[in-house]
PDB file of C-alpha atoms and ligand atoms in Angstrom:
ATOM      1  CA  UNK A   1      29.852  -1.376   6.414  1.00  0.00           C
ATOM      2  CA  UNK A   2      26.807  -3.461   7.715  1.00  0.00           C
ATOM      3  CA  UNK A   3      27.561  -2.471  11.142  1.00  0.00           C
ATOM      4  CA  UNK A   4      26.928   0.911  10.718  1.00  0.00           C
ATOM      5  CA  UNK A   5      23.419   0.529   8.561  1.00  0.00           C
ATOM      6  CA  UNK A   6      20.248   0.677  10.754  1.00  0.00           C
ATOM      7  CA  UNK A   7      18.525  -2.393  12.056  1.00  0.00           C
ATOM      8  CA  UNK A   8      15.394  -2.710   9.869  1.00  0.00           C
ATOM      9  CA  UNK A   9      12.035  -4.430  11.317  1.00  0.00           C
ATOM     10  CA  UNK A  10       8.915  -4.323   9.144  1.00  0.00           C
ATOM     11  CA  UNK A  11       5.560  -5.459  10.222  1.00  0.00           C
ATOM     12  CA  UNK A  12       3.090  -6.476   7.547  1.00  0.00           C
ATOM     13  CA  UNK A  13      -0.740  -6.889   7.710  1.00  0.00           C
ATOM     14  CA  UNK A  14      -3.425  -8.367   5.254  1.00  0.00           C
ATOM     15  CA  UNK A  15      -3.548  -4.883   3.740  1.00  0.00           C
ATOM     16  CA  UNK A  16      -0.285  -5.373   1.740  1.00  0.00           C
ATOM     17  CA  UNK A  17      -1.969  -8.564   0.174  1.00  0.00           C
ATOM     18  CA  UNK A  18      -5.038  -7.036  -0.115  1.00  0.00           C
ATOM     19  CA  UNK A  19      -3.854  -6.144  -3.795  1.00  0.00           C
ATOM     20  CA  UNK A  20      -3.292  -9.096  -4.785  1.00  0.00           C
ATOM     21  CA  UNK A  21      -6.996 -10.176  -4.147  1.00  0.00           C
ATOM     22  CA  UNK A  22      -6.702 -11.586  -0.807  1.00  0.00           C
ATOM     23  CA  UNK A  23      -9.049  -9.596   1.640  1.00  0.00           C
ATOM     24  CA  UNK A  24      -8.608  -7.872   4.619  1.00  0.00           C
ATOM     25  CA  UNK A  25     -10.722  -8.375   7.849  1.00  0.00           C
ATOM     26  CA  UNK A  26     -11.856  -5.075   8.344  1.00  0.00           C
ATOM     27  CA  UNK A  27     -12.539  -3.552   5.559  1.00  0.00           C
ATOM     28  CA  UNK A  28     -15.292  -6.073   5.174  1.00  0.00           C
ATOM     29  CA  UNK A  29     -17.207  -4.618   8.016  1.00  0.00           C
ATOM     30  CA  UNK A  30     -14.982  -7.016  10.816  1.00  0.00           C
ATOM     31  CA  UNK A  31     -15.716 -10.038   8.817  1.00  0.00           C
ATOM     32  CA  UNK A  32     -12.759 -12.273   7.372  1.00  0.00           C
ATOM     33  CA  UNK A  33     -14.197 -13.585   3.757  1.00  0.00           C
ATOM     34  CA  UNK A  34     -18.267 -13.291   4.733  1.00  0.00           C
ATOM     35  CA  UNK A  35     -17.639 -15.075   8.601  1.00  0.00           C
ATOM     36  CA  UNK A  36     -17.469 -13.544  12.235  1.00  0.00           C
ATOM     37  CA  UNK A  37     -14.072 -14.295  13.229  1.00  0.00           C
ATOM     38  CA  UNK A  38     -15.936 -16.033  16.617  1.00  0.00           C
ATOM     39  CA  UNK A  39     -17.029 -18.804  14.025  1.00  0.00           C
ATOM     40  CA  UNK A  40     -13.818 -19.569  12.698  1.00  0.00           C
ATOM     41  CA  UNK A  41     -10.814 -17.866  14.490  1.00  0.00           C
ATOM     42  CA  UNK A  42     -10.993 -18.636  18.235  1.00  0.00           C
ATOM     43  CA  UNK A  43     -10.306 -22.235  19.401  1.00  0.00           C
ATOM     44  CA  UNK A  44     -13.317 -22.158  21.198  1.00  0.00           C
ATOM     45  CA  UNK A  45     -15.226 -22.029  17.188  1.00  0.00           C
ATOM     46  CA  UNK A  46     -12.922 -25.178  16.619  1.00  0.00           C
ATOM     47  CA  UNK A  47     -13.902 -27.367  19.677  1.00  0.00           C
ATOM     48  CA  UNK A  48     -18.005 -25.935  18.732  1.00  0.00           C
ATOM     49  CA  UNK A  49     -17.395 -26.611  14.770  1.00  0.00           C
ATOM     50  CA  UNK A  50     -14.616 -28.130  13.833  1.00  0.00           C
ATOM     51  CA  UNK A  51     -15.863 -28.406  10.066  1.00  0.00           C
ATOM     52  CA  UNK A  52     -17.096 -25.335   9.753  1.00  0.00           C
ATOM     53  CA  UNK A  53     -13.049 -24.057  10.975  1.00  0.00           C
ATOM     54  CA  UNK A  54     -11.463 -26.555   8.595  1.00  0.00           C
ATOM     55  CA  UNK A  55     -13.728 -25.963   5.487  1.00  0.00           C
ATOM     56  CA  UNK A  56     -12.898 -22.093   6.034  1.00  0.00           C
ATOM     57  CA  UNK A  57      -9.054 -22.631   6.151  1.00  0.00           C
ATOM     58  CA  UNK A  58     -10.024 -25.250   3.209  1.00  0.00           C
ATOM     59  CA  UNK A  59     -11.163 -22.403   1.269  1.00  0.00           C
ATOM     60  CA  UNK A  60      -8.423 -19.600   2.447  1.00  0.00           C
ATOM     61  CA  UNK A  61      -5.638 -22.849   1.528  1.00  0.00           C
ATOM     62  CA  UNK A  62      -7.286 -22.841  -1.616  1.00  0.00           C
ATOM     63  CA  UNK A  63      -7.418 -19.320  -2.832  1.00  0.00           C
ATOM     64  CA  UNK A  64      -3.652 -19.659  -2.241  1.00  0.00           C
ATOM     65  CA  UNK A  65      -2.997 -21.355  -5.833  1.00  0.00           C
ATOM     66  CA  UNK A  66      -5.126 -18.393  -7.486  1.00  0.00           C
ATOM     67  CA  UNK A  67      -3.640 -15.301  -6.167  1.00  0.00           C
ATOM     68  CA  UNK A  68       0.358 -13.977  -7.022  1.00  0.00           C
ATOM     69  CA  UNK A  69       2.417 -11.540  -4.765  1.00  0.00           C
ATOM     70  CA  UNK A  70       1.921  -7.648  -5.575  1.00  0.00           C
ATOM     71  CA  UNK A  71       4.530  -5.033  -6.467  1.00  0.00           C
ATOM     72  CA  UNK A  72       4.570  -4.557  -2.566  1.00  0.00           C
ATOM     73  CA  UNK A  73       5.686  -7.926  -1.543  1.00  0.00           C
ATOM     74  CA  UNK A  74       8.016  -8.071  -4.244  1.00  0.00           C
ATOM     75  CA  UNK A  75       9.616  -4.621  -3.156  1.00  0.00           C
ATOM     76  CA  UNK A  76      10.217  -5.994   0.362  1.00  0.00           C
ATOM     77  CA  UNK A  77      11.721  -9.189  -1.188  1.00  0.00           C
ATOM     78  CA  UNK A  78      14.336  -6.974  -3.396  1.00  0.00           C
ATOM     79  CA  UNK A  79      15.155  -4.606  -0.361  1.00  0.00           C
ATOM     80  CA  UNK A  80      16.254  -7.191   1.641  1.00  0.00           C
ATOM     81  CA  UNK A  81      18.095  -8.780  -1.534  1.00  0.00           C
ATOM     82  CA  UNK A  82      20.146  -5.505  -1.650  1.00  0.00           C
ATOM     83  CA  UNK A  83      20.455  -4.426   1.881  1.00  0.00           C
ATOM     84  CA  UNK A  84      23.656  -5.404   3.861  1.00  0.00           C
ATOM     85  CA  UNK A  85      22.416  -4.072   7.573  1.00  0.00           C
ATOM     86  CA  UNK A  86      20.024  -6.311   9.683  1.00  0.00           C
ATOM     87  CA  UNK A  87      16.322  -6.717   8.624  1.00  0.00           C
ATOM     88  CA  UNK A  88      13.315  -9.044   9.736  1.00  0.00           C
ATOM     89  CA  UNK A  89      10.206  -9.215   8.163  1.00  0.00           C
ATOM     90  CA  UNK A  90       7.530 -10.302  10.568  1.00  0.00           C
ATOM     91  CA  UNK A  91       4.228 -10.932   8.964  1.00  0.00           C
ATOM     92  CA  UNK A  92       0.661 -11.275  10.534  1.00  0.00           C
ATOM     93  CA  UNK A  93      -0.389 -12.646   7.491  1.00  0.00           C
ATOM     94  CA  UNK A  94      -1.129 -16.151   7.047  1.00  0.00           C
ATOM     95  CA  UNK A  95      -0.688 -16.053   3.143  1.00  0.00           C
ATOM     96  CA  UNK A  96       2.543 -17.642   1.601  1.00  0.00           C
ATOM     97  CA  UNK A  97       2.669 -14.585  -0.145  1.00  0.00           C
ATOM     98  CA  UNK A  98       5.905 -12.913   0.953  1.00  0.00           C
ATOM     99  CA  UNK A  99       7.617 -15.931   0.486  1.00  0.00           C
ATOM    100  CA  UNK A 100       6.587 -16.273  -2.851  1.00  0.00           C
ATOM    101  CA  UNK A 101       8.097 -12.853  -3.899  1.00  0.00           C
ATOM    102  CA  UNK A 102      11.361 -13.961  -2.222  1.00  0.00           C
ATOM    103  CA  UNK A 103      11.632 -12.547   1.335  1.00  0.00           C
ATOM    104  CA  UNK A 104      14.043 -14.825   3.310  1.00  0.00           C
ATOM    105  CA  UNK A 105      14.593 -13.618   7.069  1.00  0.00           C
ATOM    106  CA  UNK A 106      10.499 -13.695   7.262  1.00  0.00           C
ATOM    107  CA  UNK A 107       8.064 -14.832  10.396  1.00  0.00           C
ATOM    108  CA  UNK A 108       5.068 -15.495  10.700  1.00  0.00           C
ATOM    109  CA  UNK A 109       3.805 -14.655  14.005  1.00  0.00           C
ATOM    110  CA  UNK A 110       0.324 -15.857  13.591  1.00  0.00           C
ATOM    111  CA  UNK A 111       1.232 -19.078  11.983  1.00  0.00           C
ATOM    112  CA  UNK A 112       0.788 -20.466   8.235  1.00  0.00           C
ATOM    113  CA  UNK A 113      -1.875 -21.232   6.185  1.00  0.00           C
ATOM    114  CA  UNK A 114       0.301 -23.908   4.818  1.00  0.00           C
ATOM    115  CA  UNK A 115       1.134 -25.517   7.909  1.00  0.00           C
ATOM    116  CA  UNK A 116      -0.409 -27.977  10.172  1.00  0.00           C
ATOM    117  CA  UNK A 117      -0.349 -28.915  14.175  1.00  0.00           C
ATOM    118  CA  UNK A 118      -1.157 -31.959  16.230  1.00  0.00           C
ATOM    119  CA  UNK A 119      -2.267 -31.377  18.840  1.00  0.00           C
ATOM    120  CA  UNK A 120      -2.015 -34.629  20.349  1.00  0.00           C
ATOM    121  CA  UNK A 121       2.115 -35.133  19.535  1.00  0.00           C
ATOM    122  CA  UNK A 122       2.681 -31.239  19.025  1.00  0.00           C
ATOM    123  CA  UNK A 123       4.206 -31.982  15.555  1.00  0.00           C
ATOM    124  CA  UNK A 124       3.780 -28.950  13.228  1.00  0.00           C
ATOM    125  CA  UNK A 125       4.004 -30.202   9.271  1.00  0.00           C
ATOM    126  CA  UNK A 126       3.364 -28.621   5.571  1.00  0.00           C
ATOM    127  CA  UNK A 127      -0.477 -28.843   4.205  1.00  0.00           C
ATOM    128  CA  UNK A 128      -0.977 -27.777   0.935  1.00  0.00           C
ATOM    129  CA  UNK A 129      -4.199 -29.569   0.280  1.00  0.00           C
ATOM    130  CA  UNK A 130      -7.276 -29.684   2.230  1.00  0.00           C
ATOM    131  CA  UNK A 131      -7.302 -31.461   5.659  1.00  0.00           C
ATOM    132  CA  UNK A 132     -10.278 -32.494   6.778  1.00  0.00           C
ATOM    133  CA  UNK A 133     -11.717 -32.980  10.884  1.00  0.00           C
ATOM    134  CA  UNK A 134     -10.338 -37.075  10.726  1.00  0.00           C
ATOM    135  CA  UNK A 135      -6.938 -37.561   8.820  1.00  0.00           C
ATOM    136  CA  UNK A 136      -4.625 -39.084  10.768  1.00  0.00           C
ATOM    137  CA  UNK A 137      -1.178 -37.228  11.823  1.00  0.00           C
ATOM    138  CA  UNK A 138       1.646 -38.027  10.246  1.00  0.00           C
ATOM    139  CA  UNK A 139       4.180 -38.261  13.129  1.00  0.00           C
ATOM    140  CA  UNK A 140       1.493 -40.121  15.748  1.00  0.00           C
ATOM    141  CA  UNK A 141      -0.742 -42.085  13.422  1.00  0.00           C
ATOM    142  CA  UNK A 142      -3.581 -40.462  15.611  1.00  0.00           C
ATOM    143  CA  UNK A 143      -6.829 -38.957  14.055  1.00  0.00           C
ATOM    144  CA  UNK A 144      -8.479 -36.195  15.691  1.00  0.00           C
ATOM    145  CA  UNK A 145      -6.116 -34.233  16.703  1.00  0.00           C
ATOM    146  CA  UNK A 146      -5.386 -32.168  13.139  1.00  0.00           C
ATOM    147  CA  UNK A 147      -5.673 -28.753  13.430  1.00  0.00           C
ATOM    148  CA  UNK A 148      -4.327 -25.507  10.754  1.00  0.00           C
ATOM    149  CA  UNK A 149      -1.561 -23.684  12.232  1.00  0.00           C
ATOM    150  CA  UNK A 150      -2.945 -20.646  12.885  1.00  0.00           C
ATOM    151  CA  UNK A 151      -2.680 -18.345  15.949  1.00  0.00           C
ATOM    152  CA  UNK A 152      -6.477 -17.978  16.584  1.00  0.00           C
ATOM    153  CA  UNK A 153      -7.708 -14.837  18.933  1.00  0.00           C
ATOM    154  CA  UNK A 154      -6.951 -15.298  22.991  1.00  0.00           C
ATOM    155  CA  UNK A 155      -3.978 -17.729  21.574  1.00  0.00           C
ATOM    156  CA  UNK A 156       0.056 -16.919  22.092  1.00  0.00           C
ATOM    157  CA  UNK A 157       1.504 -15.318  18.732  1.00  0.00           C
ATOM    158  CA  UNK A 158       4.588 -17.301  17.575  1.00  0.00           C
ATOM    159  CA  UNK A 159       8.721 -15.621  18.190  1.00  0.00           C
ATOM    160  CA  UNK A 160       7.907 -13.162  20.509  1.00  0.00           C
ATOM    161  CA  UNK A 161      10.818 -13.131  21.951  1.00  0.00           C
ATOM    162  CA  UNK A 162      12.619 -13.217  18.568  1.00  0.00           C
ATOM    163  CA  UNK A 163      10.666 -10.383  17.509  1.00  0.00           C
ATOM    164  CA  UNK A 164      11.297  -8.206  20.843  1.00  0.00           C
ATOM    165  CA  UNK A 165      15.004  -8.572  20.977  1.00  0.00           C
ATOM    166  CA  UNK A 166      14.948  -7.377  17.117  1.00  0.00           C
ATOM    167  CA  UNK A 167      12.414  -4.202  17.693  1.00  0.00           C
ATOM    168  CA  UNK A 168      14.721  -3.144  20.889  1.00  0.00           C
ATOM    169  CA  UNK A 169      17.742  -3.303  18.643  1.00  0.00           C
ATOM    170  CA  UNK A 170      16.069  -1.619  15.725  1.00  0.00           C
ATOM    171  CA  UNK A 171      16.642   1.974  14.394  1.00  0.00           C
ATOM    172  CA  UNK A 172      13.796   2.115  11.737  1.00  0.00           C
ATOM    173  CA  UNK A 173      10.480   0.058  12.014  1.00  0.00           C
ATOM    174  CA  UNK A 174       7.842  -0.086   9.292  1.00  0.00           C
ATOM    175  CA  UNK A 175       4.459  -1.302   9.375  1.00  0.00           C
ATOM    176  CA  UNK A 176       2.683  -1.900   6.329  1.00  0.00           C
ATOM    177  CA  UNK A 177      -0.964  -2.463   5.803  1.00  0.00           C
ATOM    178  CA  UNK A 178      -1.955  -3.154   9.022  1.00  0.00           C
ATOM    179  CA  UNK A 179      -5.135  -1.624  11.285  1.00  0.00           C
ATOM    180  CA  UNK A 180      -3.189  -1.839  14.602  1.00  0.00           C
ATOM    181  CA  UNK A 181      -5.937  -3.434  16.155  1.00  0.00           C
ATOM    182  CA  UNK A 182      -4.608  -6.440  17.237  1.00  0.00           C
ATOM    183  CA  UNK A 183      -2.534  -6.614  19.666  1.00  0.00           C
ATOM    184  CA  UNK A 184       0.334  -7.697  20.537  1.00  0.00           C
ATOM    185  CA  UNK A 185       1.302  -6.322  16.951  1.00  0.00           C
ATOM    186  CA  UNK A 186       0.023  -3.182  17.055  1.00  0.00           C
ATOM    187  CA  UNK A 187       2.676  -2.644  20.403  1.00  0.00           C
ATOM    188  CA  UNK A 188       5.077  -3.299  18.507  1.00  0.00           C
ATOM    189  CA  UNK A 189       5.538   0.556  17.151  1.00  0.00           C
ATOM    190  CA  UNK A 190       5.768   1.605  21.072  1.00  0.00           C
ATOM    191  CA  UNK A 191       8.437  -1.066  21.799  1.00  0.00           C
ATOM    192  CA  UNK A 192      10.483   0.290  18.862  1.00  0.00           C
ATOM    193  CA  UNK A 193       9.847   4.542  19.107  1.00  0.00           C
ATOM    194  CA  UNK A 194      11.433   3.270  22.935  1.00  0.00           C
ATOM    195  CA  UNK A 195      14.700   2.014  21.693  1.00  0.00           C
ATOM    196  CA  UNK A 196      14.820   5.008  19.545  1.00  0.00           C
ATOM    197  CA  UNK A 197      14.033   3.709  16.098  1.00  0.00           C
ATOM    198  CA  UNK A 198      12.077   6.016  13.640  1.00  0.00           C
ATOM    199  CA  UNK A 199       8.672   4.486  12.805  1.00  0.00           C
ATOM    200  CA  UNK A 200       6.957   4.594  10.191  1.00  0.00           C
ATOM    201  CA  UNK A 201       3.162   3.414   9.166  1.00  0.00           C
ATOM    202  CA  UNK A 202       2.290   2.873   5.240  1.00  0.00           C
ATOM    203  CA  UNK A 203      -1.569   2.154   5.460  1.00  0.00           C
ATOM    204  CA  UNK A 204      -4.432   3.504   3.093  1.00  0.00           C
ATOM    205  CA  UNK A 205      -5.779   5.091   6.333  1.00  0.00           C
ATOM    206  CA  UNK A 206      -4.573   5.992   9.626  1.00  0.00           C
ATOM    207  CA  UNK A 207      -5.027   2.657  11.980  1.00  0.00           C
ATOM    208  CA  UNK A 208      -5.696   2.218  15.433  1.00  0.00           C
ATOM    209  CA  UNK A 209      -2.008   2.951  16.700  1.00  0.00           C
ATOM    210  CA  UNK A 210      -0.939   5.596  13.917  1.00  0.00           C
ATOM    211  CA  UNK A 211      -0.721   8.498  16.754  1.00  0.00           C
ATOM    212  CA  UNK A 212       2.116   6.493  17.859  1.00  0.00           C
ATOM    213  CA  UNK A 213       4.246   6.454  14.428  1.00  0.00           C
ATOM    214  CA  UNK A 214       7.172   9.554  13.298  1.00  0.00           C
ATOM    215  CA  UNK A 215       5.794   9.369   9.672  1.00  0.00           C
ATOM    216  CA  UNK A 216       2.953   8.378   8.120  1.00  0.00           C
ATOM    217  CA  UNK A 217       2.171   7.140   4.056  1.00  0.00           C
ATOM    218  CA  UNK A 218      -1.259   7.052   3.406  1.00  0.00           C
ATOM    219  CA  UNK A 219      -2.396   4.772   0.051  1.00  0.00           C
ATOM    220  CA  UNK A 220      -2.194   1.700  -1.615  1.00  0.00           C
ATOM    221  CA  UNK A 221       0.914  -0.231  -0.878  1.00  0.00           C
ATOM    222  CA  UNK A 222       1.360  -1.660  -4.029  1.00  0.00           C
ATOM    223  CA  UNK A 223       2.139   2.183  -5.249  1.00  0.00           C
ATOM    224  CA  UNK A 224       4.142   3.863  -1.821  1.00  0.00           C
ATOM    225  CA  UNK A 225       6.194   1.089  -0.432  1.00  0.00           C
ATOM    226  CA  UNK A 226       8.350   0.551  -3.968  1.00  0.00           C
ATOM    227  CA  UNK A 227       8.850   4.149  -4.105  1.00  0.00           C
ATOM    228  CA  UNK A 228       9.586   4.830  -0.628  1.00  0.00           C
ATOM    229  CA  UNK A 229      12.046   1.568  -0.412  1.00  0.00           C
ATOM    230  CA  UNK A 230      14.149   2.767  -3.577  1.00  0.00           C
ATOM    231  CA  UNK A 231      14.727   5.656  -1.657  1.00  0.00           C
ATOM    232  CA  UNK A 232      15.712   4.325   1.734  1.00  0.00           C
ATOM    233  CA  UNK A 233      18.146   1.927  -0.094  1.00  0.00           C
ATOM    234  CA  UNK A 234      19.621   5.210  -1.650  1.00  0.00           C
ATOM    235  CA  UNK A 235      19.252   7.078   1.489  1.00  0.00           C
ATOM    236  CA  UNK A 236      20.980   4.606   4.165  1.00  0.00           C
TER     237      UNK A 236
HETATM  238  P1  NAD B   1      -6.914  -5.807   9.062  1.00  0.00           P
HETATM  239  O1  NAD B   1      -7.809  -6.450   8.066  1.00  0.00           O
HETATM  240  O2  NAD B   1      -7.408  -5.584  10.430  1.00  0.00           O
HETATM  241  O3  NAD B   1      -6.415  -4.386   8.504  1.00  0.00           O
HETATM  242  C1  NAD B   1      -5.933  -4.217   7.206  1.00  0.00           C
HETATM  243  C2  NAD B   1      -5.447  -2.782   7.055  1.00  0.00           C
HETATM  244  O4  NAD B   1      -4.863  -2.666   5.761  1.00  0.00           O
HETATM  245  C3  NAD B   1      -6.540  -1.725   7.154  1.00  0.00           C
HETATM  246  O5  NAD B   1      -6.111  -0.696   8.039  1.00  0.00           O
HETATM  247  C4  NAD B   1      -6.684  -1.191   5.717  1.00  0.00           C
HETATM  248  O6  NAD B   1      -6.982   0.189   5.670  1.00  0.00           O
HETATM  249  C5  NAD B   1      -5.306  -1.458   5.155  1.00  0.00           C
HETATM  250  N1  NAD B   1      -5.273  -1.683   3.705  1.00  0.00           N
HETATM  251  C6  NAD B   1      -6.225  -2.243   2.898  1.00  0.00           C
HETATM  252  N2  NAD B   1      -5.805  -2.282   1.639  1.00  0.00           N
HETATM  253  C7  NAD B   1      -4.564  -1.737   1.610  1.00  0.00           C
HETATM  254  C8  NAD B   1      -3.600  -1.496   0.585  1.00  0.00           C
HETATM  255  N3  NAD B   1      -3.819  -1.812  -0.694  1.00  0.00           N
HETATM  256  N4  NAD B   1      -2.433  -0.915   0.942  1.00  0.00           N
HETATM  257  C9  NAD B   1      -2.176  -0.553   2.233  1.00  0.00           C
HETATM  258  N5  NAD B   1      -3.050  -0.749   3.241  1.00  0.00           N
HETATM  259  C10 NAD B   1      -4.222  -1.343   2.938  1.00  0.00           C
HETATM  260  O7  NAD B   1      -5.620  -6.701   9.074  1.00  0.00           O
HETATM  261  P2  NAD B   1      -4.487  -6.921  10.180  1.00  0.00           P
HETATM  262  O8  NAD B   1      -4.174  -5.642  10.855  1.00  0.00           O
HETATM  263  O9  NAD B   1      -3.424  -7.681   9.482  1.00  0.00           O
HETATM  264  O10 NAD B   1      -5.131  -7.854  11.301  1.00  0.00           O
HETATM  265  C11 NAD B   1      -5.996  -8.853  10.976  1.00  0.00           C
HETATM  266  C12 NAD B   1      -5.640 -10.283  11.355  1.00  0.00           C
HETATM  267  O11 NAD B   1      -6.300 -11.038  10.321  1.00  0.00           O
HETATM  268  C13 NAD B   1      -4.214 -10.731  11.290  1.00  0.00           C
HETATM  269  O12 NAD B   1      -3.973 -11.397  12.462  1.00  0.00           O
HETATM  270  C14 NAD B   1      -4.127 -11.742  10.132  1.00  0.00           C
HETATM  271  O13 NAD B   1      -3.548 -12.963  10.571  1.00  0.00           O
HETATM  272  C15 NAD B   1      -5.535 -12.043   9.742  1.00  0.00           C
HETATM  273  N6  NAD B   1      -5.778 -11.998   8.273  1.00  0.00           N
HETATM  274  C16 NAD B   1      -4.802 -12.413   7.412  1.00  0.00           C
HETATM  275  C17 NAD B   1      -4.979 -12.315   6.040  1.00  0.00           C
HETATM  276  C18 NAD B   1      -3.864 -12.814   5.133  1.00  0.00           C
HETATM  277  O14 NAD B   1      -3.094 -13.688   5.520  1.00  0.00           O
HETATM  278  N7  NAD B   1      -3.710 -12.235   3.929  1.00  0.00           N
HETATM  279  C19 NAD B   1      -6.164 -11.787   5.523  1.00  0.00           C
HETATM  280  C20 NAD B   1      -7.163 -11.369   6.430  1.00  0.00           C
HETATM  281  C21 NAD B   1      -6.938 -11.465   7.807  1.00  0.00           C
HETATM  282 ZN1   ZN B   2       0.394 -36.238  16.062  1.00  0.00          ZN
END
């Protein structure tokens, strides 16, 4: 009976779309695409360049329509087709890529690449084309106030407190391609091993909070997270 499967929280990072083309900050030496994420990830970049921000989102909007969901997002997509317990995907990824492959209970803590915010009426709407520094908001008629949705560095992630209540119920916790370097994410492992959950990192290398995780799958996760999914489903 559901009530007696474990609670299942996963945590994704741009490692599990890095096989599908999209790249990763950090394994480009700390930059995101060729840029310093000062230049184009911190609202202060935005207020300094605004161009410069929107082109890059532009671009990462873009690449979107060129890249497809990997055997890893469409492994989370058919475990949580087939699993009756409780399970939340929450993604630091801004890709729509886990969406694509069919994940349903799915957040997106540091916002969407297909979204967009005012932030002169607040109104968050769906951008699939490029917005540029002077369109006018939909919901205000005001222009200047566009910006992507996107949680940029020293800004609040989104359904925290979604997110905590789930990890403090949870009895297994996954975290999948992610370097555990940026917090509050990479706390999230600590919150769960607390309520008692088993946790488990799937990374091609050890990241920053690995110590902190019961097991540990080190390669692509295209190739360990099917595998090691089939088996939980048979397992639990
Ligand atoms: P990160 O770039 O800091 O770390 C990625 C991790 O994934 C690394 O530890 C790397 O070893 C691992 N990895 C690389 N390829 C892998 C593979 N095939 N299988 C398994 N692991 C693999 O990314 P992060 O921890 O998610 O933090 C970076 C921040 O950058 C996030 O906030 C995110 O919003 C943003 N970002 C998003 C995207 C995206 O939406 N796809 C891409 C780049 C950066
Ligand atoms: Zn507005």
């Amino acid at each position: 009976m559901a009530k007696d499967l474990p609670s299942i929280v996963v945590l994704t990072g741009a490692g599990i779309s890095a096989e599908s083309g999209v790249k990763t900050f950090r394994d480009a030496g700390g930059l995101w695409e060729g840029h310093r994420v000062e230049d184009v990830a911190t609202p202060e970049a935005f207020v300094r360049n605004p161009l410069v921000v929107q082109d890059f989102y532009n671009q990462r909007r873009q690449q979107l329509t060129t890249v497809e969901p990997n055997a890893a997002h469409i492994a989370l997509a058919d475990f949580e087709g087939s699993y009756a317990g409780e399970f939340l995907l929450v993604t630091q990824n801004v890709d729509n890529l886990h969406e694509r492959a069919g994940s349903r209970k799915l957040l997106h803590m540091h916002g969407e690449l297909l979204n967009k915010y005012c932030t002169l009426c607040f109104e968050v709407s769906e951008q699939t084309g490029d917005l540029g520094i002077d369109d006018c908001c939909v919901q205000c008629g005001q222009s200047g106030g566009l910006r992507p949705d996107i949680v940029w560095f020293g800004e609040m992630p989104k359904y925290m407190d979604t997110i905590y209540d789930a990890l403090a119920r949870c009895k297994l916790f996954l975290s999948i391609g992610t370097s555990g370097n940026v917090y509050p994410a990479a706390g999230f492992v600590q919150v769960a091993a607390e309520a008692g959950a088993q946790t488990i990192e799937i990374n091609l290398d050890p990241g920053g909070s690995s110590r902190l995780f019961s097991q540990h799958i080190h390669g692509k996760a295209g190739e360990c997270l099917p595998a090691y999914l089939k088996n939980l489903l048979v397992k639990v």
